[in-house]
Structure formats: structure tokens, C-alpha cells
PDB file of C-alpha atoms and ligand atoms in Angstrom:
ATOM      1  CA  MET A   1     -24.918  -9.582 -18.677  1.00  0.00           C
ATOM      2  CA  ARG A   2     -23.468  -9.452 -15.019  1.00  0.00           C
ATOM      3  CA  LYS A   3     -22.572  -6.283 -13.400  1.00  0.00           C
ATOM      4  CA  PRO A   4     -18.939  -6.096 -12.530  1.00  0.00           C
ATOM      5  CA  ILE A   5     -17.987  -5.705  -8.986  1.00  0.00           C
ATOM      6  CA  ILE A   6     -14.801  -4.045  -7.830  1.00  0.00           C
ATOM      7  CA  GLY A   7     -13.682  -4.366  -4.429  1.00  0.00           C
ATOM      8  CA  GLY A   8     -10.824  -2.322  -2.801  1.00  0.00           C
ATOM      9  CA  ASN A   9      -9.421  -4.433   0.000  1.00  0.00           C
ATOM     10  CA  TRP A  10      -7.262  -1.846   2.270  1.00  0.00           C
ATOM     11  CA  LYS A  11      -6.233  -4.711   4.665  1.00  0.00           C
ATOM     12  CA  MET A  12      -4.410  -3.515   7.417  1.00  0.00           C
ATOM     13  CA  ASN A  13      -2.964  -0.379   5.749  1.00  0.00           C
ATOM     14  CA  ARG A  14      -5.449   2.544   6.351  1.00  0.00           C
ATOM     15  CA  GLY A  15      -7.339   2.237   9.592  1.00  0.00           C
ATOM     16  CA  ALA A  16      -7.739   5.596  10.944  1.00  0.00           C
ATOM     17  CA  PRO A  17     -11.078   7.453  10.312  1.00  0.00           C
ATOM     18  CA  ALA A  18      -9.277  10.384   9.047  1.00  0.00           C
ATOM     19  CA  GLU A  19      -7.189   8.365   6.599  1.00  0.00           C
ATOM     20  CA  ALA A  20     -10.386   6.702   5.303  1.00  0.00           C
ATOM     21  CA  LYS A  21     -12.213   9.765   4.732  1.00  0.00           C
ATOM     22  CA  GLU A  22      -9.289  11.338   3.051  1.00  0.00           C
ATOM     23  CA  MET A  23      -9.188   8.365   0.640  1.00  0.00           C
ATOM     24  CA  LEU A  24     -12.873   8.258   0.104  1.00  0.00           C
ATOM     25  CA  GLU A  25     -12.927  12.061  -0.563  1.00  0.00           C
ATOM     26  CA  LYS A  26     -10.624  11.435  -3.491  1.00  0.00           C
ATOM     27  CA  LEU A  27     -12.272   8.267  -4.772  1.00  0.00           C
ATOM     28  CA  ILE A  28     -15.982   9.505  -4.718  1.00  0.00           C
ATOM     29  CA  PRO A  29     -15.606  12.194  -7.455  1.00  0.00           C
ATOM     30  CA  LEU A  30     -13.458   9.804  -9.388  1.00  0.00           C
ATOM     31  CA  VAL A  31     -16.399   7.365  -9.772  1.00  0.00           C
ATOM     32  CA  LYS A  32     -19.577   9.200  -9.359  1.00  0.00           C
ATOM     33  CA  ASP A  33     -20.732   8.772 -12.859  1.00  0.00           C
ATOM     34  CA  ILE A  34     -20.006   5.197 -13.085  1.00  0.00           C
ATOM     35  CA  GLU A  35     -23.458   3.312 -12.890  1.00  0.00           C
ATOM     36  CA  ASN A  36     -22.497  -0.043 -14.405  1.00  0.00           C
ATOM     37  CA  VAL A  37     -20.043  -1.321 -11.764  1.00  0.00           C
ATOM     38  CA  ASP A  38     -20.697  -1.815  -8.020  1.00  0.00           C
ATOM     39  CA  VAL A  39     -17.872  -0.317  -5.924  1.00  0.00           C
ATOM     40  CA  VAL A  40     -17.072  -1.559  -2.521  1.00  0.00           C
ATOM     41  CA  VAL A  41     -14.409  -0.347  -0.457  1.00  0.00           C
ATOM     42  CA  CYS A  42     -13.149  -2.424   2.668  1.00  0.00           C
ATOM     43  CA  PRO A  43     -11.430  -0.557   5.394  1.00  0.00           C
ATOM     44  CA  PRO A  44     -10.447  -2.011   8.648  1.00  0.00           C
ATOM     45  CA  PHE A  45     -13.194  -2.178  11.400  1.00  0.00           C
ATOM     46  CA  THR A  46     -11.920   1.132  13.155  1.00  0.00           C
ATOM     47  CA  ALA A  47     -12.721   2.981  10.050  1.00  0.00           C
ATOM     48  CA  LEU A  48     -15.793   1.262   8.950  1.00  0.00           C
ATOM     49  CA  THR A  49     -18.394   3.663  10.763  1.00  0.00           C
ATOM     50  CA  ALA A  50     -16.679   6.930   9.456  1.00  0.00           C
ATOM     51  CA  SER A  51     -16.486   5.276   6.081  1.00  0.00           C
ATOM     52  CA  ILE A  52     -20.223   4.222   5.976  1.00  0.00           C
ATOM     53  CA  GLU A  53     -21.317   7.735   7.070  1.00  0.00           C
ATOM     54  CA  PHE A  54     -18.866   9.338   4.510  1.00  0.00           C
ATOM     55  CA  VAL A  55     -20.215   7.317   1.533  1.00  0.00           C
ATOM     56  CA  LYS A  56     -23.921   8.039   2.206  1.00  0.00           C
ATOM     57  CA  GLY A  57     -25.515   9.295  -0.980  1.00  0.00           C
ATOM     58  CA  THR A  58     -22.698   8.104  -3.225  1.00  0.00           C
ATOM     59  CA  ASN A  59     -22.490   5.191  -5.160  1.00  0.00           C
ATOM     60  CA  VAL A  60     -19.579   3.700  -3.099  1.00  0.00           C
ATOM     61  CA  LYS A  61     -20.519   0.805  -0.610  1.00  0.00           C
ATOM     62  CA  ILE A  62     -18.604  -0.236   2.288  1.00  0.00           C
ATOM     63  CA  GLY A  63     -17.658  -3.712   3.541  1.00  0.00           C
ATOM     64  CA  ALA A  64     -15.562  -5.194   6.391  1.00  0.00           C
ATOM     65  CA  GLN A  65     -12.727  -7.618   5.892  1.00  0.00           C
ATOM     66  CA  ASN A  66     -13.916 -10.460   8.035  1.00  0.00           C
ATOM     67  CA  MET A  67     -16.353 -11.266  10.887  1.00  0.00           C
ATOM     68  CA  TYR A  68     -16.993 -14.140  13.398  1.00  0.00           C
ATOM     69  CA  PHE A  69     -20.250 -16.401  12.959  1.00  0.00           C
ATOM     70  CA  GLU A  70     -21.662 -16.146  16.629  1.00  0.00           C
ATOM     71  CA  ASP A  71     -23.909 -13.222  17.546  1.00  0.00           C
ATOM     72  CA  THR A  72     -22.341 -12.369  20.855  1.00  0.00           C
ATOM     73  CA  GLY A  73     -20.447 -13.953  23.603  1.00  0.00           C
ATOM     74  CA  ALA A  74     -16.905 -14.607  25.002  1.00  0.00           C
ATOM     75  CA  PHE A  75     -15.101 -14.418  21.731  1.00  0.00           C
ATOM     76  CA  THR A  76     -12.296 -11.969  22.599  1.00  0.00           C
ATOM     77  CA  GLY A  77     -11.100  -9.957  19.722  1.00  0.00           C
ATOM     78  CA  GLU A  78     -13.748 -11.032  17.183  1.00  0.00           C
ATOM     79  CA  ILE A  79     -16.380  -8.921  15.467  1.00  0.00           C
ATOM     80  CA  SER A  80     -20.056 -10.042  15.351  1.00  0.00           C
ATOM     81  CA  PRO A  81     -22.051  -9.778  12.228  1.00  0.00           C
ATOM     82  CA  LEU A  82     -24.701  -8.051  14.233  1.00  0.00           C
ATOM     83  CA  PHE A  83     -22.370  -5.374  15.008  1.00  0.00           C
ATOM     84  CA  LEU A  84     -21.690  -4.893  11.401  1.00  0.00           C
ATOM     85  CA  ARG A  85     -25.400  -4.842  10.519  1.00  0.00           C
ATOM     86  CA  ALA A  86     -25.817  -2.321  13.315  1.00  0.00           C
ATOM     87  CA  ILE A  87     -23.541   0.170  11.662  1.00  0.00           C
ATOM     88  CA  GLU A  88     -24.994  -0.555   8.216  1.00  0.00           C
ATOM     89  CA  CYS A  89     -22.253  -2.205   6.758  1.00  0.00           C
ATOM     90  CA  GLU A  90     -23.074  -3.873   3.513  1.00  0.00           C
ATOM     91  CA  TYR A  91     -20.652  -6.093   2.417  1.00  0.00           C
ATOM     92  CA  VAL A  92     -18.069  -8.671   3.985  1.00  0.00           C
ATOM     93  CA  ILE A  93     -15.066 -10.451   2.772  1.00  0.00           C
ATOM     94  CA  LEU A  94     -14.787 -14.059   3.906  1.00  0.00           C
ATOM     95  CA  GLY A  95     -12.063 -16.404   3.498  1.00  0.00           C
ATOM     96  CA  HIS A  96      -9.542 -14.382   2.228  1.00  0.00           C
ATOM     97  CA  SER A  97      -6.333 -16.093   1.869  1.00  0.00           C
ATOM     98  CA  GLU A  98      -4.566 -14.265   4.549  1.00  0.00           C
ATOM     99  CA  ARG A  99      -7.376 -15.183   6.688  1.00  0.00           C
ATOM    100  CA  ARG A 100      -7.055 -18.653   5.692  1.00  0.00           C
ATOM    101  CA  ASN A 101      -3.102 -19.017   5.699  1.00  0.00           C
ATOM    102  CA  ILE A 102      -2.000 -16.692   8.605  1.00  0.00           C
ATOM    103  CA  PHE A 103      -4.916 -17.035  10.813  1.00  0.00           C
ATOM    104  CA  LYS A 104      -5.573 -20.798  10.006  1.00  0.00           C
ATOM    105  CA  GLU A 105      -9.205 -20.404   9.094  1.00  0.00           C
ATOM    106  CA  SER A 106     -10.728 -23.616   7.695  1.00  0.00           C
ATOM    107  CA  ASP A 107     -13.155 -24.127   4.801  1.00  0.00           C
ATOM    108  CA  ASP A 108     -15.591 -25.101   7.795  1.00  0.00           C
ATOM    109  CA  LEU A 109     -15.251 -22.060   9.585  1.00  0.00           C
ATOM    110  CA  ILE A 110     -15.645 -19.970   6.485  1.00  0.00           C
ATOM    111  CA  ASN A 111     -18.694 -21.944   5.676  1.00  0.00           C
ATOM    112  CA  LYS A 112     -20.169 -21.171   9.156  1.00  0.00           C
ATOM    113  CA  LYS A 113     -19.429 -17.498   8.722  1.00  0.00           C
ATOM    114  CA  LEU A 114     -20.780 -17.466   5.211  1.00  0.00           C
ATOM    115  CA  LYS A 115     -24.236 -18.869   6.352  1.00  0.00           C
ATOM    116  CA  LYS A 116     -24.443 -16.362   9.233  1.00  0.00           C
ATOM    117  CA  ALA A 117     -23.748 -13.672   6.862  1.00  0.00           C
ATOM    118  CA  LEU A 118     -26.457 -14.639   4.479  1.00  0.00           C
ATOM    119  CA  SER A 119     -28.966 -15.083   7.378  1.00  0.00           C
ATOM    120  CA  ILE A 120     -28.607 -11.725   8.472  1.00  0.00           C
ATOM    121  CA  GLY A 121     -28.410  -9.914   5.078  1.00  0.00           C
ATOM    122  CA  LEU A 122     -24.647  -8.961   4.810  1.00  0.00           C
ATOM    123  CA  LYS A 123     -23.369  -9.630   1.267  1.00  0.00           C
ATOM    124  CA  PRO A 124     -20.436 -11.968   1.228  1.00  0.00           C
ATOM    125  CA  ILE A 125     -17.499 -11.705  -1.158  1.00  0.00           C
ATOM    126  CA  VAL A 126     -15.987 -15.287  -0.614  1.00  0.00           C
ATOM    127  CA  ALA A 127     -12.387 -15.603  -1.576  1.00  0.00           C
ATOM    128  CA  ILE A 128     -10.780 -19.114  -2.811  1.00  0.00           C
ATOM    129  CA  GLY A 129      -7.462 -19.904  -4.553  1.00  0.00           C
ATOM    130  CA  GLU A 130      -4.426 -21.922  -4.732  1.00  0.00           C
ATOM    131  CA  HIS A 131      -0.903 -21.908  -3.344  1.00  0.00           C
ATOM    132  CA  LEU A 132       2.187 -21.849  -6.042  1.00  0.00           C
ATOM    133  CA  GLU A 133       3.154 -25.405  -5.271  1.00  0.00           C
ATOM    134  CA  GLU A 134      -0.501 -26.343  -5.922  1.00  0.00           C
ATOM    135  CA  ARG A 135      -0.454 -24.735  -9.359  1.00  0.00           C
ATOM    136  CA  GLU A 136       3.029 -26.058 -10.137  1.00  0.00           C
ATOM    137  CA  SER A 137       2.134 -29.739  -9.280  1.00  0.00           C
ATOM    138  CA  GLY A 138      -1.092 -29.415 -11.686  1.00  0.00           C
ATOM    139  CA  LYS A 139      -3.480 -29.391  -8.563  1.00  0.00           C
ATOM    140  CA  THR A 140      -5.161 -25.978  -9.023  1.00  0.00           C
ATOM    141  CA  LYS A 141      -8.497 -27.304 -10.169  1.00  0.00           C
ATOM    142  CA  ASP A 142      -8.770 -30.107  -7.368  1.00  0.00           C
ATOM    143  CA  VAL A 143      -8.027 -27.296  -4.957  1.00  0.00           C
ATOM    144  CA  ILE A 144     -10.520 -25.005  -6.302  1.00  0.00           C
ATOM    145  CA  GLN A 145     -13.228 -27.606  -6.215  1.00  0.00           C
ATOM    146  CA  ARG A 146     -12.373 -28.575  -2.594  1.00  0.00           C
ATOM    147  CA  GLN A 147     -12.664 -25.138  -1.633  1.00  0.00           C
ATOM    148  CA  MET A 148     -16.120 -24.670  -3.537  1.00  0.00           C
ATOM    149  CA  ASP A 149     -17.422 -27.924  -2.206  1.00  0.00           C
ATOM    150  CA  GLU A 150     -16.682 -27.136   1.553  1.00  0.00           C
ATOM    151  CA  THR A 151     -16.871 -23.410   1.509  1.00  0.00           C
ATOM    152  CA  PHE A 152     -20.080 -23.447  -0.061  1.00  0.00           C
ATOM    153  CA  LYS A 153     -21.451 -26.684   1.792  1.00  0.00           C
ATOM    154  CA  ASP A 154     -25.322 -26.533   1.982  1.00  0.00           C
ATOM    155  CA  ILE A 155     -25.555 -23.243   0.449  1.00  0.00           C
ATOM    156  CA  SER A 156     -28.991 -23.119  -1.375  1.00  0.00           C
ATOM    157  CA  LYS A 157     -29.667 -21.780  -5.140  1.00  0.00           C
ATOM    158  CA  GLU A 158     -31.099 -18.754  -3.655  1.00  0.00           C
ATOM    159  CA  GLU A 159     -28.480 -18.212  -1.124  1.00  0.00           C
ATOM    160  CA  ILE A 160     -25.569 -18.592  -3.812  1.00  0.00           C
ATOM    161  CA  LEU A 161     -27.012 -15.903  -6.170  1.00  0.00           C
ATOM    162  CA  LYS A 162     -26.252 -13.420  -3.176  1.00  0.00           C
ATOM    163  CA  ILE A 163     -22.604 -14.340  -3.065  1.00  0.00           C
ATOM    164  CA  VAL A 164     -19.800 -12.925  -5.035  1.00  0.00           C
ATOM    165  CA  ILE A 165     -16.790 -15.246  -5.314  1.00  0.00           C
ATOM    166  CA  ALA A 166     -13.391 -13.965  -5.805  1.00  0.00           C
ATOM    167  CA  TYR A 167     -10.718 -16.180  -7.446  1.00  0.00           C
ATOM    168  CA  GLU A 168      -7.450 -15.265  -6.002  1.00  0.00           C
ATOM    169  CA  PRO A 169      -4.552 -17.135  -6.813  1.00  0.00           C
ATOM    170  CA  ILE A 170      -2.298 -17.100  -3.648  1.00  0.00           C
ATOM    171  CA  TRP A 171       0.842 -16.491  -5.411  1.00  0.00           C
ATOM    172  CA  ALA A 172      -0.402 -13.341  -7.459  1.00  0.00           C
ATOM    173  CA  ILE A 173      -1.424 -11.793  -4.160  1.00  0.00           C
ATOM    174  CA  GLY A 174       0.758  -8.611  -3.036  1.00  0.00           C
ATOM    175  CA  THR A 175       3.524 -10.295  -5.249  1.00  0.00           C
ATOM    176  CA  GLY A 176       3.345  -8.372  -8.402  1.00  0.00           C
ATOM    177  CA  LYS A 177       2.877 -11.451 -10.118  1.00  0.00           C
ATOM    178  CA  THR A 178      -0.526 -11.535 -11.951  1.00  0.00           C
ATOM    179  CA  ALA A 179      -2.302 -14.641 -13.443  1.00  0.00           C
ATOM    180  CA  THR A 180      -2.259 -13.899 -17.213  1.00  0.00           C
ATOM    181  CA  PRO A 181      -5.755 -13.213 -18.472  1.00  0.00           C
ATOM    182  CA  GLU A 182      -5.713 -16.671 -19.885  1.00  0.00           C
ATOM    183  CA  GLN A 183      -4.788 -18.553 -16.526  1.00  0.00           C
ATOM    184  CA  ALA A 184      -7.512 -16.468 -14.615  1.00  0.00           C
ATOM    185  CA  GLU A 185     -10.112 -17.066 -17.441  1.00  0.00           C
ATOM    186  CA  GLU A 186      -9.437 -20.878 -17.210  1.00  0.00           C
ATOM    187  CA  ILE A 187     -10.140 -20.969 -13.604  1.00  0.00           C
ATOM    188  CA  HIS A 188     -13.063 -18.723 -13.671  1.00  0.00           C
ATOM    189  CA  ALA A 189     -14.686 -20.689 -16.481  1.00  0.00           C
ATOM    190  CA  PHE A 190     -13.804 -23.748 -14.259  1.00  0.00           C
ATOM    191  CA  ILE A 191     -15.486 -22.257 -11.139  1.00  0.00           C
ATOM    192  CA  ARG A 192     -18.684 -21.463 -13.270  1.00  0.00           C
ATOM    193  CA  GLU A 193     -18.727 -24.931 -14.640  1.00  0.00           C
ATOM    194  CA  LEU A 194     -18.707 -26.334 -11.202  1.00  0.00           C
ATOM    195  CA  LEU A 195     -21.586 -23.866 -10.048  1.00  0.00           C
ATOM    196  CA  THR A 196     -23.550 -25.212 -13.208  1.00  0.00           C
ATOM    197  CA  GLN A 197     -22.969 -28.776 -11.977  1.00  0.00           C
ATOM    198  CA  ARG A 198     -24.172 -27.866  -8.310  1.00  0.00           C
ATOM    199  CA  TYR A 199     -26.888 -25.637  -9.273  1.00  0.00           C
ATOM    200  CA  ASP A 200     -27.931 -25.032 -12.917  1.00  0.00           C
ATOM    201  CA  LYS A 201     -26.616 -23.067 -16.012  1.00  0.00           C
ATOM    202  CA  GLU A 202     -28.894 -20.121 -15.590  1.00  0.00           C
ATOM    203  CA  THR A 203     -27.832 -19.803 -11.802  1.00  0.00           C
ATOM    204  CA  ALA A 204     -24.099 -20.213 -12.807  1.00  0.00           C
ATOM    205  CA  ASP A 205     -24.369 -17.414 -15.326  1.00  0.00           C
ATOM    206  CA  LEU A 206     -25.609 -14.875 -12.744  1.00  0.00           C
ATOM    207  CA  ILE A 207     -22.867 -15.266 -10.166  1.00  0.00           C
ATOM    208  CA  ARG A 208     -20.114 -12.666  -9.986  1.00  0.00           C
ATOM    209  CA  ILE A 209     -16.743 -14.300  -9.925  1.00  0.00           C
ATOM    210  CA  GLN A 210     -13.916 -11.400  -9.311  1.00  0.00           C
ATOM    211  CA  TYR A 211     -10.109 -11.933  -9.922  1.00  0.00           C
ATOM    212  CA  GLY A 212      -7.868 -10.890  -7.435  1.00  0.00           C
ATOM    213  CA  GLY A 213      -3.903 -10.959  -7.206  1.00  0.00           C
ATOM    214  CA  SER A 214      -1.989  -7.794  -8.264  1.00  0.00           C
ATOM    215  CA  ILE A 215      -4.705  -6.334 -10.200  1.00  0.00           C
ATOM    216  CA  LYS A 216      -3.575  -2.646 -11.202  1.00  0.00           C
ATOM    217  CA  PRO A 217      -4.260  -0.129 -13.791  1.00  0.00           C
ATOM    218  CA  SER A 218      -1.870  -1.769 -16.372  1.00  0.00           C
ATOM    219  CA  ASN A 219      -3.424  -5.193 -16.284  1.00  0.00           C
ATOM    220  CA  ALA A 220      -6.977  -4.567 -15.470  1.00  0.00           C
ATOM    221  CA  ASN A 221      -8.380  -4.102 -19.008  1.00  0.00           C
ATOM    222  CA  ASP A 222      -7.026  -7.502 -20.280  1.00  0.00           C
ATOM    223  CA  LEU A 223      -8.193  -9.209 -17.195  1.00  0.00           C
ATOM    224  CA  LEU A 224     -11.630  -7.658 -16.959  1.00  0.00           C
ATOM    225  CA  LYS A 225     -12.525  -8.193 -20.536  1.00  0.00           C
ATOM    226  CA  GLN A 226     -12.357 -11.901 -20.041  1.00  0.00           C
ATOM    227  CA  LYS A 227     -15.724 -13.504 -20.318  1.00  0.00           C
ATOM    228  CA  ASN A 228     -15.883 -15.204 -17.028  1.00  0.00           C
ATOM    229  CA  ILE A 229     -14.099 -12.318 -15.004  1.00  0.00           C
ATOM    230  CA  ASP A 230     -16.817 -10.000 -13.532  1.00  0.00           C
ATOM    231  CA  GLY A 231     -14.714  -7.478 -11.674  1.00  0.00           C
ATOM    232  CA  GLY A 232     -11.824  -7.595  -9.268  1.00  0.00           C
ATOM    233  CA  LEU A 233     -10.778  -7.623  -5.575  1.00  0.00           C
ATOM    234  CA  VAL A 234      -7.887  -5.186  -5.387  1.00  0.00           C
ATOM    235  CA  GLY A 235      -5.453  -4.998  -2.694  1.00  0.00           C
ATOM    236  CA  GLY A 236      -2.349  -2.616  -3.239  1.00  0.00           C
ATOM    237  CA  ALA A 237      -3.785  -0.529  -6.092  1.00  0.00           C
ATOM    238  CA  SER A 238      -6.826   0.189  -3.868  1.00  0.00           C
ATOM    239  CA  LEU A 239      -4.742   2.287  -1.566  1.00  0.00           C
ATOM    240  CA  GLN A 240      -4.610   5.079  -4.079  1.00  0.00           C
ATOM    241  CA  ALA A 241      -7.907   6.509  -5.140  1.00  0.00           C
ATOM    242  CA  ASN A 242      -6.605   7.247  -8.810  1.00  0.00           C
ATOM    243  CA  SER A 243      -5.400   3.584  -9.258  1.00  0.00           C
ATOM    244  CA  LEU A 244      -8.601   2.200  -7.689  1.00  0.00           C
ATOM    245  CA  SER A 245     -10.594   4.375 -10.190  1.00  0.00           C
ATOM    246  CA  GLU A 246      -8.759   3.278 -13.163  1.00  0.00           C
ATOM    247  CA  VAL A 247      -9.562  -0.195 -12.475  1.00  0.00           C
ATOM    248  CA  ILE A 248     -13.050   0.595 -11.703  1.00  0.00           C
ATOM    249  CA  ASN A 249     -13.089   2.477 -15.143  1.00  0.00           C
ATOM    250  CA  ALA A 250     -11.678  -0.431 -16.707  1.00  0.00           C
ATOM    251  CA  ALA A 251     -14.406  -2.743 -15.374  1.00  0.00           C
ATOM    252  CA  SER A 252     -16.872  -0.130 -16.621  1.00  0.00           C
ATOM    253  CA  LYS A 253     -15.384  -0.236 -20.174  1.00  0.00           C
ATOM    254  CA  SER A 254     -15.551  -4.042 -20.187  1.00  0.00           C
ATOM    255  CA  VAL A 255     -19.184  -4.141 -20.309  1.00  0.00           C
ATOM    256  CA  GLN A 256     -19.919  -1.302 -22.516  1.00  0.00           C
TER     257      GLN A 256
HETATM  258  P1  PGA B   1      -3.159  -7.455  -4.137  1.00  0.00           P
HETATM  259  O1  PGA B   1      -4.083  -8.099  -3.111  1.00  0.00           O
HETATM  260  O2  PGA B   1      -4.164  -6.700  -5.236  1.00  0.00           O
HETATM  261  O3  PGA B   1      -2.314  -6.472  -3.355  1.00  0.00           O
HETATM  262  O4  PGA B   1      -2.344  -8.609  -4.971  1.00  0.00           O
HETATM  263  C1  PGA B   1      -5.477  -8.566  -3.611  1.00  0.00           C
HETATM  264  C2  PGA B   1      -6.229  -9.036  -2.503  1.00  0.00           C
HETATM  265  O5  PGA B   1      -5.605  -9.794  -1.457  1.00  0.00           O
HETATM  266  O6  PGA B   1      -7.320  -9.115  -2.221  1.00  0.00           O
END
């Protein structure tokens, strides 16, 4: 059975070290007894060091929300993966739809970042997902297939096993519109099928696929109990320790 993974993506909302500590101080006691779920919180870069120090010795892990693919150099405003490793950051979100859409990141760029993250031992959470118009015109699976092909280009079987995939329909992110459990499960099963074709069934069965897009306590149980949904990437609801812990509890229940 796959161990669910819940990621809290704070986006650009809580970036001061003191704010991060306050949040984590509330979250840690709420989830301390949960052993069957991986819990990852992803603050902005400015709060990473403080957060990493603060969660030491707890079951909460820390991830970055982005990185560049070069080690060092003239890349003003970018963050090197080596810097993330140096502060003992464990995870990194790559290819979030906000990176793809607002900052025009291509599948090719995300693929480069992914290879780099893997090469230095950062654990990538890679997001994919379709726009509303793509869904409404029946192109969801084509879009997902293209993103899978290009984002995971030349990723070996050994490497794909280290990746968490986040299916995040863009129309459901921050909009309050959630995919129904059936809509989400259909695409999760499709992603697993693509992984089976590309690698093999045994490999595909081991890869964790999170759902993201307005996941919250009121819908988490129904989403997380779907066969191919192995956790969630939580935006808005991760900004309150209580609601994030309720989603984590739902993930825990889904595998009991
Ligand atoms: P949301 O964000 O939960 O606020 O929809 C999810 C995400 O962007 O990862």
C-alpha cells in the first residue's frame, strides 16, 4: 500500500520566519501521532531555514516551492538547488501551475529542474493539470499525456520512484471548485496507466499521486479514499493548522 503524502503549499502567503514558526507550533502537536502519512510543509524561501530548524525531531518535513536547475551563476533572483540542500531542505515542488502559467515555465524547463533535483537528492513533487477550456473541450487526457511525456522525459525507472506526482486541475486551484472524487480518480487512474505503459505495473503501483485543487476538510475524506489518490497538495486550507491537520487526518484514515 502507498503511504499518503500531504503537502501544505503556503504559496506567497506566510513568509516571515515568525509567522512560519507560529503556524508550525500549532501544526506539530496536532499531527505528532500520525505515522502513516508523510507531512510536508512548503513555505516561501525566506521562511525555509527557520522552518527546517523548527521541525527538527518531529514528523513534519519541509519543502521549497521552486528552484532553478543550475548550481550557481548569473541568475538574478533564482535559488540554486545546492542552497536548498545546504539548509537541509528535503522536498521541492516543481511545475506548479502558477509557475507554468504566471512565470511561463515550460515542460522542458521543469524537466531540467526535475533532473537536477533528483541528481542532488531533493525529493520532487511535480505538478501537472489541465485548464478549464482544455477540460471543457475534452482534451484533459491529451494535456496530461503531453505533460507526463515532456516533464518526465528521460526519467529512469529508478528516478520516477523518487517522485511524487500532483494532479492539480488548474480550474480547481484557489477557486473553491473541487474536482469531484470521480473526476479526480479518473485522471489519477489514467496517470497510473501512463506510468504502467512507460515503466511497468509494479513501478506504477508504487508511485504516489496527490490531488490538488481546493482540497479542504469538508471534501478531503471523499477525495482521499479513492483508490488512486495518494494524498493531497493543499493551498488555501494549509494556511490554518487546524484545517491542514484535518486533511492529514483524512489521509491517515484513508489507509486504515
Ligand atoms: P488550493 O491550492 O488548495 O488553494 O486550491 C492548491 C495548490 O495550488 O497546490
